[in-house]
Every structure is written in structure tokens, then in C-alpha cells.
mmCIF file of C-alpha atoms and ligand atoms in Angstrom:
data_model
loop_
_atom_site.group_PDB
_atom_site.id
_atom_site.type_symbol
_atom_site.label_atom_id
_atom_site.label_comp_id
_atom_site.label_asym_id
_atom_site.label_seq_id
_atom_site.Cartn_x
_atom_site.Cartn_y
_atom_site.Cartn_z
ATOM 1 C CA MET A 1 40.919 -54.504 15.687
ATOM 2 C CA LYS A 2 40.961 -51.248 13.705
ATOM 3 C CA ALA A 3 44.326 -49.554 13.226
ATOM 4 C CA ASP A 4 45.026 -46.707 15.615
ATOM 5 C CA TYR A 5 45.622 -44.294 12.767
ATOM 6 C CA ILE A 6 44.448 -43.330 9.285
ATOM 7 C CA LEU A 7 46.037 -41.187 6.628
ATOM 8 C CA PHE A 8 44.178 -38.044 5.800
ATOM 9 C CA GLU A 9 42.461 -37.990 2.438
ATOM 10 C CA PRO A 10 40.636 -34.745 1.640
ATOM 11 C CA ASP A 11 37.398 -36.596 0.909
ATOM 12 C CA VAL A 12 37.419 -38.526 4.197
ATOM 13 C CA SER A 13 35.834 -35.497 5.806
ATOM 14 C CA THR A 14 32.488 -36.015 4.106
ATOM 15 C CA ALA A 15 29.159 -37.611 4.918
ATOM 16 C CA ALA A 16 30.029 -40.885 6.659
ATOM 17 C CA ASP A 17 32.575 -39.317 8.981
ATOM 18 C CA ALA A 18 30.722 -36.086 9.556
ATOM 19 C CA ARG A 19 29.590 -37.025 13.035
ATOM 20 C CA LEU A 20 33.104 -37.690 14.252
ATOM 21 C CA VAL A 21 34.375 -35.490 17.023
ATOM 22 C CA VAL A 22 37.859 -34.127 16.392
ATOM 23 C CA LEU A 23 40.218 -33.123 19.167
ATOM 24 C CA THR A 24 43.807 -32.130 18.950
ATOM 25 C CA GLY A 25 46.179 -29.919 20.835
ATOM 26 C CA ASP A 26 49.567 -28.268 21.049
ATOM 27 C CA ARG A 27 51.887 -27.540 23.920
ATOM 28 C CA PRO A 28 52.268 -23.771 24.050
ATOM 29 C CA THR A 29 56.041 -23.595 24.419
ATOM 30 C CA GLY A 30 56.830 -21.431 21.391
ATOM 31 C CA PRO A 31 55.462 -20.149 18.111
ATOM 32 C CA LEU A 32 54.081 -22.660 15.607
ATOM 33 C CA HIS A 33 56.061 -23.333 12.441
ATOM 34 C CA LEU A 34 55.606 -24.758 8.952
ATOM 35 C CA GLY A 35 56.069 -28.308 10.295
ATOM 36 C CA HIS A 36 52.987 -27.853 12.501
ATOM 37 C CA TYR A 37 51.092 -26.539 9.522
ATOM 38 C CA ILE A 38 51.891 -29.485 7.267
ATOM 39 C CA GLY A 39 51.634 -32.077 10.050
ATOM 40 C CA SER A 40 48.298 -31.046 11.477
ATOM 41 C CA LEU A 41 47.059 -27.450 11.184
ATOM 42 C CA ARG A 42 46.115 -27.813 7.548
ATOM 43 C CA ASN A 43 44.005 -30.890 8.344
ATOM 44 C CA ARG A 44 42.293 -28.984 11.128
ATOM 45 C CA VAL A 45 41.359 -26.088 8.864
ATOM 46 C CA ASP A 46 39.817 -28.615 6.427
ATOM 47 C CA LEU A 47 38.033 -30.593 9.126
ATOM 48 C CA GLN A 48 36.351 -27.673 10.845
ATOM 49 C CA ASP A 49 33.705 -27.327 8.119
ATOM 50 C CA THR A 50 32.407 -30.844 8.461
ATOM 51 C CA HIS A 51 33.257 -31.975 11.983
ATOM 52 C CA ASP A 52 32.686 -31.046 15.550
ATOM 53 C CA GLN A 53 36.223 -29.848 16.322
ATOM 54 C CA TYR A 54 38.007 -28.908 19.545
ATOM 55 C CA VAL A 55 41.570 -27.627 19.768
ATOM 56 C CA LEU A 56 43.308 -27.670 23.109
ATOM 57 C CA LEU A 57 46.041 -25.284 24.180
ATOM 58 C CA ALA A 58 47.801 -27.925 26.261
ATOM 59 C CA ASP A 59 49.421 -25.672 28.850
ATOM 60 C CA ALA A 60 49.151 -28.264 31.640
ATOM 61 C CA GLN A 61 50.992 -30.776 29.469
ATOM 62 C CA ALA A 62 53.607 -28.154 28.570
ATOM 63 C CA LEU A 63 54.289 -27.746 32.287
ATOM 64 C CA THR A 64 55.232 -31.423 32.595
ATOM 65 C CA ASP A 65 58.624 -30.581 31.129
ATOM 66 C CA ASN A 66 58.653 -26.841 31.902
ATOM 67 C CA GLY A 67 57.639 -27.009 35.544
ATOM 68 C CA ASP A 68 60.282 -24.450 36.466
ATOM 69 C CA ASN A 69 59.152 -21.995 33.797
ATOM 70 C CA PRO A 70 55.389 -21.435 33.908
ATOM 71 C CA ASP A 71 55.846 -17.899 32.532
ATOM 72 C CA LYS A 72 57.089 -19.246 29.238
ATOM 73 C CA VAL A 73 54.074 -21.521 28.911
ATOM 74 C CA VAL A 74 51.567 -18.840 29.856
ATOM 75 C CA ARG A 75 53.048 -16.325 27.421
ATOM 76 C CA ASN A 76 52.842 -18.804 24.601
ATOM 77 C CA ILE A 77 49.142 -19.558 25.125
ATOM 78 C CA PHE A 78 48.407 -16.194 23.526
ATOM 79 C CA GLU A 79 51.036 -16.659 20.786
ATOM 80 C CA VAL A 80 49.764 -20.083 19.732
ATOM 81 C CA ALA A 81 46.161 -18.871 19.850
ATOM 82 C CA CYS A 82 47.187 -16.080 17.428
ATOM 83 C CA ASP A 83 48.879 -18.656 15.181
ATOM 84 C CA TYR A 84 45.672 -20.721 15.125
ATOM 85 C CA LEU A 85 43.497 -17.771 14.194
ATOM 86 C CA ALA A 86 46.020 -16.540 11.615
ATOM 87 C CA CYS A 87 46.039 -19.939 9.867
ATOM 88 C CA GLY A 88 42.290 -19.979 9.470
ATOM 89 C CA LEU A 89 40.941 -21.814 12.497
ATOM 90 C CA ASP A 90 37.561 -20.135 12.858
ATOM 91 C CA PRO A 91 36.227 -19.869 16.421
ATOM 92 C CA GLU A 92 32.683 -20.132 15.021
ATOM 93 C CA LYS A 93 33.562 -23.607 13.779
ATOM 94 C CA THR A 94 36.374 -24.788 16.060
ATOM 95 C CA THR A 95 36.234 -24.617 19.843
ATOM 96 C CA ILE A 96 39.636 -23.380 21.038
ATOM 97 C CA CYS A 97 40.168 -23.964 24.758
ATOM 98 C CA VAL A 98 42.769 -23.823 27.518
ATOM 99 C CA GLN A 99 43.630 -27.144 29.157
ATOM 100 C CA SER A 100 44.497 -25.915 32.662
ATOM 101 C CA CYS A 101 41.064 -24.274 32.931
ATOM 102 C CA LEU A 102 39.248 -27.596 32.507
ATOM 103 C CA PRO A 103 39.250 -29.248 35.952
ATOM 104 C CA ALA A 104 37.485 -32.376 34.675
ATOM 105 C CA LEU A 105 40.709 -33.313 32.844
ATOM 106 C CA PRO A 106 42.957 -33.778 35.916
ATOM 107 C CA GLU A 107 40.059 -35.503 37.697
ATOM 108 C CA LEU A 108 39.723 -38.033 34.890
ATOM 109 C CA THR A 109 43.507 -38.393 34.804
ATOM 110 C CA THR A 110 43.496 -39.363 38.482
ATOM 111 C CA LEU A 111 40.916 -42.076 37.822
ATOM 112 C CA TYR A 112 42.759 -43.432 34.764
ATOM 113 C CA MET A 113 46.138 -43.395 36.497
ATOM 114 C CA ASN A 114 45.067 -46.438 38.522
ATOM 115 C CA LEU A 115 44.437 -48.408 35.343
ATOM 116 C CA VAL A 116 47.946 -47.944 33.894
ATOM 117 C CA THR A 117 51.198 -49.414 35.152
ATOM 118 C CA VAL A 118 54.444 -47.501 35.503
ATOM 119 C CA ALA A 119 56.098 -50.171 33.333
ATOM 120 C CA ARG A 120 53.620 -49.448 30.521
ATOM 121 C CA LEU A 121 54.328 -45.725 30.760
ATOM 122 C CA GLU A 122 58.059 -46.389 30.590
ATOM 123 C CA ARG A 123 57.567 -48.482 27.445
ATOM 124 C CA ASN A 124 55.822 -45.672 25.512
ATOM 125 C CA PRO A 125 58.282 -44.989 22.640
ATOM 126 C CA THR A 126 57.545 -41.264 22.452
ATOM 127 C CA ILE A 127 58.077 -40.881 26.187
ATOM 128 C CA LYS A 128 61.335 -42.860 25.930
ATOM 129 C CA GLU A 129 62.565 -40.633 23.126
ATOM 130 C CA GLU A 130 61.558 -37.453 24.955
ATOM 131 C CA ILE A 131 63.270 -38.581 28.165
ATOM 132 C CA ARG A 132 66.414 -39.129 26.115
ATOM 133 C CA SER A 133 66.264 -35.873 24.176
ATOM 134 C CA ARG A 134 65.518 -33.790 27.279
ATOM 135 C CA GLY A 135 68.352 -35.454 29.192
ATOM 136 C CA PHE A 136 66.109 -36.372 32.142
ATOM 137 C CA GLU A 137 67.947 -39.656 32.793
ATOM 138 C CA ARG A 138 66.699 -40.716 36.264
ATOM 139 C CA ASP A 139 65.256 -37.291 37.127
ATOM 140 C CA ILE A 140 61.993 -37.689 35.269
ATOM 141 C CA PRO A 141 59.228 -35.423 36.551
ATOM 142 C CA ALA A 142 56.358 -37.709 37.662
ATOM 143 C CA GLY A 143 53.903 -35.528 35.730
ATOM 144 C CA PHE A 144 55.965 -36.009 32.582
ATOM 145 C CA LEU A 145 55.965 -39.809 32.778
ATOM 146 C CA CYS A 146 52.200 -39.719 33.273
ATOM 147 C CA TYR A 147 51.284 -37.223 30.572
ATOM 148 C CA PRO A 148 50.060 -39.935 28.180
ATOM 149 C CA VAL A 149 47.393 -40.729 30.789
ATOM 150 C CA ALA A 150 46.449 -37.049 30.934
ATOM 151 C CA GLN A 151 46.304 -37.039 27.150
ATOM 152 C CA ALA A 152 43.920 -40.011 27.273
ATOM 153 C CA ALA A 153 41.811 -37.903 29.635
ATOM 154 C CA ASP A 154 41.872 -35.021 27.107
ATOM 155 C CA ILE A 155 40.775 -37.216 24.237
ATOM 156 C CA THR A 156 38.095 -39.170 26.065
ATOM 157 C CA ALA A 157 36.693 -36.157 27.925
ATOM 158 C CA PHE A 158 35.730 -34.646 24.572
ATOM 159 C CA ARG A 159 34.574 -38.085 23.334
ATOM 160 C CA ALA A 160 36.899 -37.501 20.388
ATOM 161 C CA THR A 161 37.201 -40.206 17.754
ATOM 162 C CA LEU A 162 39.585 -38.490 15.364
ATOM 163 C CA VAL A 163 42.846 -36.891 16.462
ATOM 164 C CA PRO A 164 44.897 -35.052 13.793
ATOM 165 C CA VAL A 165 48.505 -35.221 14.987
ATOM 166 C CA GLY A 166 52.064 -35.924 13.883
ATOM 167 C CA ASP A 167 53.204 -39.556 13.727
ATOM 168 C CA ASP A 168 55.125 -39.193 17.022
ATOM 169 C CA GLN A 169 51.719 -39.083 18.725
ATOM 170 C CA VAL A 170 50.526 -42.515 17.544
ATOM 171 C CA PRO A 171 51.799 -44.185 20.779
ATOM 172 C CA MET A 172 49.587 -41.748 22.736
ATOM 173 C CA ILE A 173 46.560 -42.845 20.733
ATOM 174 C CA GLU A 174 47.406 -46.517 21.329
ATOM 175 C CA GLN A 175 47.709 -45.861 25.022
ATOM 176 C CA THR A 176 44.428 -43.921 25.036
ATOM 177 C CA ASN A 177 42.650 -46.847 23.384
ATOM 178 C CA GLU A 178 44.059 -49.251 25.980
ATOM 179 C CA ILE A 179 42.634 -47.021 28.705
ATOM 180 C CA VAL A 180 39.306 -46.797 26.870
ATOM 181 C CA ARG A 181 39.114 -50.611 26.758
ATOM 182 C CA ARG A 182 40.003 -50.918 30.445
ATOM 183 C CA VAL A 183 37.400 -48.360 31.506
ATOM 184 C CA ASN A 184 34.703 -49.925 29.331
ATOM 185 C CA ARG A 185 35.496 -53.391 30.675
ATOM 186 C CA LEU A 186 35.463 -52.060 34.231
ATOM 187 C CA VAL A 187 32.061 -50.407 33.924
ATOM 188 C CA GLY A 188 30.596 -53.128 31.706
ATOM 189 C CA ILE A 189 29.316 -50.837 28.927
ATOM 190 C CA ASP A 190 30.821 -49.053 25.912
ATOM 191 C CA LEU A 191 30.995 -45.783 27.773
ATOM 192 C CA LEU A 192 34.037 -44.238 26.047
ATOM 193 C CA PRO A 193 34.633 -44.277 22.279
ATOM 194 C CA SER A 194 37.977 -45.387 20.905
ATOM 195 C CA CYS A 195 39.876 -42.984 18.663
ATOM 196 C CA ARG A 196 42.194 -42.879 15.687
ATOM 197 C CA ALA A 197 45.077 -40.581 14.867
ATOM 198 C CA MET A 198 44.754 -38.745 11.586
ATOM 199 C CA LEU A 199 48.200 -38.408 10.052
ATOM 200 C CA SER A 200 49.134 -35.970 7.334
ATOM 201 C CA LYS A 201 49.598 -37.637 3.946
ATOM 202 C CA VAL A 202 52.600 -35.498 3.158
ATOM 203 C CA GLY A 203 54.517 -36.870 6.146
ATOM 204 C CA ARG A 204 57.083 -34.875 8.022
ATOM 205 C CA LEU A 205 58.489 -31.648 6.740
ATOM 206 C CA PRO A 206 62.289 -31.613 7.002
ATOM 207 C CA GLY A 207 63.928 -28.772 8.899
ATOM 208 C CA ILE A 208 65.458 -25.969 6.840
ATOM 209 C CA ASP A 209 68.880 -27.549 7.487
ATOM 210 C CA GLY A 210 67.607 -30.842 6.056
ATOM 211 C CA ALA A 211 68.694 -32.654 9.228
ATOM 212 C CA GLY A 212 65.640 -34.463 10.560
ATOM 213 C CA LYS A 213 62.182 -33.047 11.019
ATOM 214 C CA MET A 214 61.444 -29.392 11.601
ATOM 215 C CA SER A 215 61.457 -28.571 15.289
ATOM 216 C CA LYS A 216 61.859 -25.577 17.494
ATOM 217 C CA SER A 217 64.410 -27.291 19.702
ATOM 218 C CA ALA A 218 66.606 -28.299 16.742
ATOM 219 C CA GLY A 219 66.703 -24.621 15.663
ATOM 220 C CA ASN A 220 65.756 -25.531 12.092
ATOM 221 C CA ALA A 221 62.218 -24.169 12.034
ATOM 222 C CA LEU A 222 60.558 -21.507 9.916
ATOM 223 C CA ASN A 223 57.776 -19.956 11.987
ATOM 224 C CA LEU A 224 54.345 -19.136 10.642
ATOM 225 C CA SER A 225 54.990 -15.596 11.866
ATOM 226 C CA ALA A 226 58.331 -15.294 9.996
ATOM 227 C CA THR A 227 59.189 -11.935 8.408
ATOM 228 C CA PRO A 228 59.954 -11.696 4.665
ATOM 229 C CA VAL A 229 63.680 -11.450 5.497
ATOM 230 C CA GLU A 230 63.553 -14.559 7.704
ATOM 231 C CA ILE A 231 61.802 -16.458 4.915
ATOM 232 C CA SER A 232 64.379 -15.339 2.395
ATOM 233 C CA ASN A 233 67.288 -16.302 4.692
ATOM 234 C CA ALA A 234 65.749 -19.703 5.406
ATOM 235 C CA VAL A 235 65.520 -20.487 1.687
ATOM 236 C CA LYS A 236 69.122 -19.323 1.169
ATOM 237 C CA MET A 237 70.275 -21.704 3.929
ATOM 238 C CA MET A 238 68.509 -24.756 2.508
ATOM 239 C CA TYR A 239 70.464 -27.619 1.035
ATOM 240 C CA THR A 240 69.621 -28.847 -2.412
ATOM 241 C CA ASP A 241 71.656 -31.746 -3.797
ATOM 242 C CA LYS A 242 75.160 -31.314 -2.362
ATOM 243 C CA ASP A 243 76.694 -32.984 -5.447
ATOM 244 C CA HIS A 244 74.928 -30.616 -7.833
ATOM 245 C CA LEU A 245 77.813 -28.234 -8.406
ATOM 246 C CA ARG A 246 77.094 -26.915 -11.893
ATOM 247 C CA ALA A 247 73.708 -25.992 -13.346
ATOM 248 C CA ALA A 248 74.416 -28.161 -16.389
ATOM 249 C CA ASP A 249 74.785 -31.341 -14.250
ATOM 250 C CA PRO A 250 71.836 -33.576 -13.467
ATOM 251 C CA GLY A 251 70.599 -33.036 -9.894
ATOM 252 C CA LYS A 252 68.946 -35.365 -7.362
ATOM 253 C CA ILE A 253 65.361 -34.773 -6.196
ATOM 254 C CA GLU A 254 65.361 -37.315 -3.411
ATOM 255 C CA GLY A 255 66.499 -35.841 -0.117
ATOM 256 C CA ASN A 256 66.540 -32.405 -1.731
ATOM 257 C CA VAL A 257 65.065 -30.088 0.884
ATOM 258 C CA VAL A 258 64.001 -27.395 -1.589
ATOM 259 C CA PHE A 259 61.885 -29.878 -3.552
ATOM 260 C CA ALA A 260 60.409 -31.287 -0.338
ATOM 261 C CA TYR A 261 59.135 -27.781 0.438
ATOM 262 C CA LEU A 262 57.897 -27.226 -3.103
ATOM 263 C CA ASP A 263 55.965 -30.514 -2.853
ATOM 264 C CA ALA A 264 54.409 -29.330 0.396
ATOM 265 C CA PHE A 265 53.608 -25.711 -0.483
ATOM 266 C CA ASP A 266 53.609 -25.044 -4.228
ATOM 267 C CA PRO A 267 49.999 -24.608 -5.350
ATOM 268 C CA GLU A 268 50.941 -25.814 -8.862
ATOM 269 C CA PRO A 269 52.091 -29.446 -8.696
ATOM 270 C CA ASP A 270 52.387 -29.631 -12.496
ATOM 271 C CA ALA A 271 54.925 -26.823 -12.533
ATOM 272 C CA VAL A 272 56.876 -28.613 -9.777
ATOM 273 C CA ARG A 273 56.851 -31.813 -11.836
ATOM 274 C CA THR A 274 58.300 -29.927 -14.831
ATOM 275 C CA LEU A 275 60.974 -28.338 -12.627
ATOM 276 C CA LYS A 276 61.903 -31.754 -11.223
ATOM 277 C CA GLU A 277 62.248 -33.253 -14.702
ATOM 278 C CA HIS A 278 64.441 -30.390 -15.814
ATOM 279 C CA TYR A 279 66.535 -30.543 -12.629
ATOM 280 C CA SER A 280 67.158 -34.298 -12.878
ATOM 281 C CA ALA A 281 67.983 -34.065 -16.577
ATOM 282 C CA GLY A 282 70.502 -31.282 -15.939
ATOM 283 C CA GLY A 283 70.549 -27.673 -17.042
ATOM 284 C CA LEU A 284 68.618 -26.177 -14.137
ATOM 285 C CA GLY A 285 70.521 -24.226 -11.504
ATOM 286 C CA ASP A 286 69.755 -24.375 -7.770
ATOM 287 C CA SER A 287 69.150 -20.641 -7.771
ATOM 288 C CA VAL A 288 66.151 -21.014 -10.099
ATOM 289 C CA VAL A 289 64.534 -23.645 -7.895
ATOM 290 C CA LYS A 290 65.251 -21.625 -4.777
ATOM 291 C CA LYS A 291 63.803 -18.510 -6.378
ATOM 292 C CA ARG A 292 60.558 -20.361 -7.026
ATOM 293 C CA LEU A 293 60.434 -21.672 -3.450
ATOM 294 C CA GLU A 294 61.082 -18.226 -2.069
ATOM 295 C CA THR A 295 58.141 -16.834 -4.093
ATOM 296 C CA VAL A 296 55.891 -19.720 -3.038
ATOM 297 C CA LEU A 297 56.717 -19.335 0.670
ATOM 298 C CA GLN A 298 56.438 -15.540 0.620
ATOM 299 C CA GLU A 299 53.005 -15.844 -1.003
ATOM 300 C CA PHE A 300 51.912 -18.565 1.375
ATOM 301 C CA LEU A 301 53.013 -16.788 4.553
ATOM 302 C CA ALA A 302 52.083 -13.168 3.702
ATOM 303 C CA PRO A 303 48.327 -13.487 4.386
ATOM 304 C CA ILE A 304 49.023 -15.525 7.553
ATOM 305 C CA ARG A 305 51.385 -12.807 8.807
ATOM 306 C CA THR A 306 48.879 -10.041 8.020
ATOM 307 C CA ARG A 307 46.059 -11.853 9.788
ATOM 308 C CA ARG A 308 48.339 -12.597 12.731
ATOM 309 C CA LEU A 309 49.207 -8.925 13.133
ATOM 310 C CA GLN A 310 45.518 -8.030 13.094
ATOM 311 C CA VAL A 311 44.645 -10.658 15.675
ATOM 312 C CA SER A 312 47.574 -10.044 18.012
ATOM 313 C CA SER A 313 46.876 -6.311 18.085
ATOM 314 C CA ASP A 314 43.477 -7.120 19.601
ATOM 315 C CA PRO A 315 44.255 -9.202 22.728
ATOM 316 C CA GLY A 316 40.722 -8.622 24.004
ATOM 317 C CA TYR A 317 39.356 -10.509 21.005
ATOM 318 C CA VAL A 318 41.780 -13.405 21.511
ATOM 319 C CA ARG A 319 40.865 -13.569 25.202
ATOM 320 C CA ASP A 320 37.142 -13.654 24.321
ATOM 321 C CA VAL A 321 37.730 -16.513 21.873
ATOM 322 C CA LEU A 322 39.553 -18.487 24.562
ATOM 323 C CA ARG A 323 37.009 -17.660 27.243
ATOM 324 C CA GLN A 324 34.052 -18.762 25.124
ATOM 325 C CA GLY A 325 35.826 -21.860 23.847
ATOM 326 C CA THR A 326 36.941 -22.884 27.312
ATOM 327 C CA GLU A 327 33.434 -22.395 28.722
ATOM 328 C CA ALA A 328 31.964 -24.656 26.041
ATOM 329 C CA ALA A 329 34.718 -27.206 26.663
ATOM 330 C CA ARG A 330 34.055 -27.136 30.411
ATOM 331 C CA ALA A 331 30.486 -28.232 29.801
ATOM 332 C CA VAL A 332 31.467 -31.174 27.559
ATOM 333 C CA THR A 333 34.351 -32.411 29.694
ATOM 334 C CA SER A 334 32.539 -32.201 33.022
ATOM 335 C CA SER A 335 29.614 -34.120 31.576
ATOM 336 C CA THR A 336 31.958 -36.958 30.540
ATOM 337 C CA LEU A 337 33.599 -36.931 33.970
ATOM 338 C CA ALA A 338 30.179 -37.208 35.627
ATOM 339 C CA GLN A 339 29.285 -40.168 33.394
ATOM 340 C CA VAL A 340 32.540 -41.959 34.188
ATOM 341 C CA LYS A 341 32.176 -41.415 37.926
ATOM 342 C CA ARG A 342 28.574 -42.578 37.862
ATOM 343 C CA ALA A 343 29.413 -45.656 35.789
ATOM 344 C CA MET A 344 32.179 -46.514 38.266
ATOM 345 C CA GLY A 345 29.691 -46.179 41.107
ATOM 346 C CA LEU A 346 31.580 -43.406 42.861
ATOM 347 C CA PRO A 347 29.565 -41.499 45.458
ATOM 348 C CA GLU A 348 27.540 -38.481 44.343
ATOM 349 C CA ILE A 349 27.263 -36.363 47.421
HETATM 350 N N1 LIG B 401 51.037 -34.240 22.989
HETATM 351 C C1 LIG B 401 50.603 -33.318 21.975
HETATM 352 C C2 LIG B 401 51.884 -32.731 21.351
HETATM 353 O O1 LIG B 401 52.929 -32.732 21.967
HETATM 354 C C3 LIG B 401 49.741 -32.217 22.499
HETATM 355 C C4 LIG B 401 48.414 -32.694 23.053
HETATM 356 C C5 LIG B 401 47.974 -32.553 24.336
HETATM 357 C C6 LIG B 401 47.388 -33.357 22.342
HETATM 358 N N2 LIG B 401 46.743 -33.086 24.477
HETATM 359 C C7 LIG B 401 46.353 -33.571 23.289
HETATM 360 C C8 LIG B 401 47.238 -33.792 21.026
HETATM 361 C C9 LIG B 401 45.177 -34.240 22.916
HETATM 362 C C10 LIG B 401 46.070 -34.444 20.673
HETATM 363 C C11 LIG B 401 45.051 -34.670 21.617
HETATM 364 O O2 LIG B 401 51.818 -32.243 20.246
#
């Protein structure tokens, strides 16, 4: 059996893979940050030129753990859409759509739900971790426990074969492929394609506090919409090597948050290599390395911020993008639903 994931290589997105359908999504619960960019957004911007790509604003999934706060989710649909457009997702190339406006998805979910056991859902490692971190204990919303099934509906409804996501999503892909196999066995033909996660080669970006990965809930994120002052403060806060007390001393690169960011964002890897050599040999102060990172991040985020301001000042444009994308997505997803229902022999009345 093929692995459920591949690492992204820039040249994967050429000829042989060009027919692959790409789908990915985000829960609109807050603004996107640099971790999203490194983990997935950058891959999406690359893939849109060569692949048939859909991006889902997963508001229905966001409600599975924000059921008491739909306002927050709805507000963030617009914010995340602006982040997408600001980063270079081009609506001419990528279909951006809103999950809750695609009724075929919950219909497919209902059909798939009967092919998955509660025990299997409870074994999903990402679900387990999320139940723990959200403090649900025994009070798990039913919709939350079942969201991997809904995610399988998302992926299969678009007939997606490539799913650029963070590594926490690999269990969702595994579970999707189990459902795909069960459906195909049930209907006796290869109706649904299996899919693979596409993981970023760089891996996870640490939070600005260096404690674990960047995440909104941990409060260690730098948003794509950050102001110059926020960027500057974030770099000031970052840890380097805590034992590097004097510039003359040799410093450690491993676990050094500032170098992790330079690796991810500096457009000149050779210059970073020289800095690293100098830093590990001794004689290079933290302030010099931080200065470079500050320049790199300011230069990286400035055009994104400018584009975001442009886009967000024209809500009519953003709404049109979502309306057109969602309409196109409705056609694709309802066609898959019809095929599944027909293959299962359900009545067409
Ligand atoms: N679960 C994903 C996340 O939390 C969001 C998501 C919803 C998604 N539907 C999807 C990702 C379909 C990929 C494909 O980030």
C-alpha cells in the first residue's frame, strides 16, 4: 500500500502529477500566521499553477468545537479569505469555497458515518490530542468526534488526491482512505480515489517563544497581518541559545529559534550558512542575527500586509470570490454525492 503522505518537493508539481486534484482547508477561527504559511500556504501557492486546486473555508468544522460561538467563526471566514488572497492564492487558479454552503458534504458525511465505528473515531490520535487540549473530558460534542468523517466527505467530494496539510492531519488522511476503501468495496467499483497528505519539507515552525509549534491558542504566533511593530517585538522576544551570553562565545544553532526562522524565510540560504558558521565559531552577537531576521521578516510580510489591506477594503470583491468559488464547488461536490448514492443503489425519486 502507498504511504498516506509525501513530502513536498518543488518539482513534484510537474507533468506526471499535473492531473492531481488538490484540496485543503482551514478552520476559520482566527487570522492565519507564519506557521500556516510554512506548513501549507506556500505549497498551495506553488501548486495552483499546475494543479486543479480547491481551498475550503471549513466553517462547519470550526463549529464542531465552537458551537456556542458561531459569530466568531463567521467573522473569520472573511479574515481568512483575505489572508489567502494576500498570500497569493489566485481565484483564477484556485477555487476558494465555503464549507457550510455545500450541502453535499453533510449528506456524504451521513452516509459515511455508518461505515465508521465510534471506537475508531476515539482512536484517532489527533482527535485524542484535541479532546485533551480543549479539556472536553467526557463532554465531547458529537459533531467534534465525527469531524474526521466530515473531513473524509470534504476530500472525497472533490475527488482530491493530494492534500497539503500539517503533519497533525495525517491521521485524517488515513481515516479518509479507510472510508474510501470501505465505500469502494461496498459498491464493488473504484468509485472514490484515495489521497495522500502533502507535508511541508521544512517541518513545523516553532512559536516565537520557542515552546512547541506556532499556534494561535498557545499565544506564540506571528500573524500574516502583523504590523511592523508587532514583527519587531516578536523578533525581540525570540530565544536564541540561552547559554550564549557573550558575543565572543560559540553559540548553538540547534534549537535556536532565530535560526529556525532564518532557515524558513531568508531568501539567501548561503548568507544564512555563513552566519551559522560564524555564530557557532564564536564572535557573532545575538543582536546581529536578530537584526537580519527582523529585516527578512519585515521584507517578507510587507507586500502581504499591503495586499491584505487592499483586499479587505473591498469586501464586495472578497464576497464575489467566495460566491463564485462556492458555486463551482457546489457543482463538483453534488456530482460526487449523486454518484455515491447511485452506486449504493439509493432511490432517485
Ligand atoms: N482539519 C483541517 C485543520 O484543522 C481543516 C480541514 C477541513 C481540511 N476540511 C479539510 C484540511 C479538508 C484538508 C482537507 O487544519
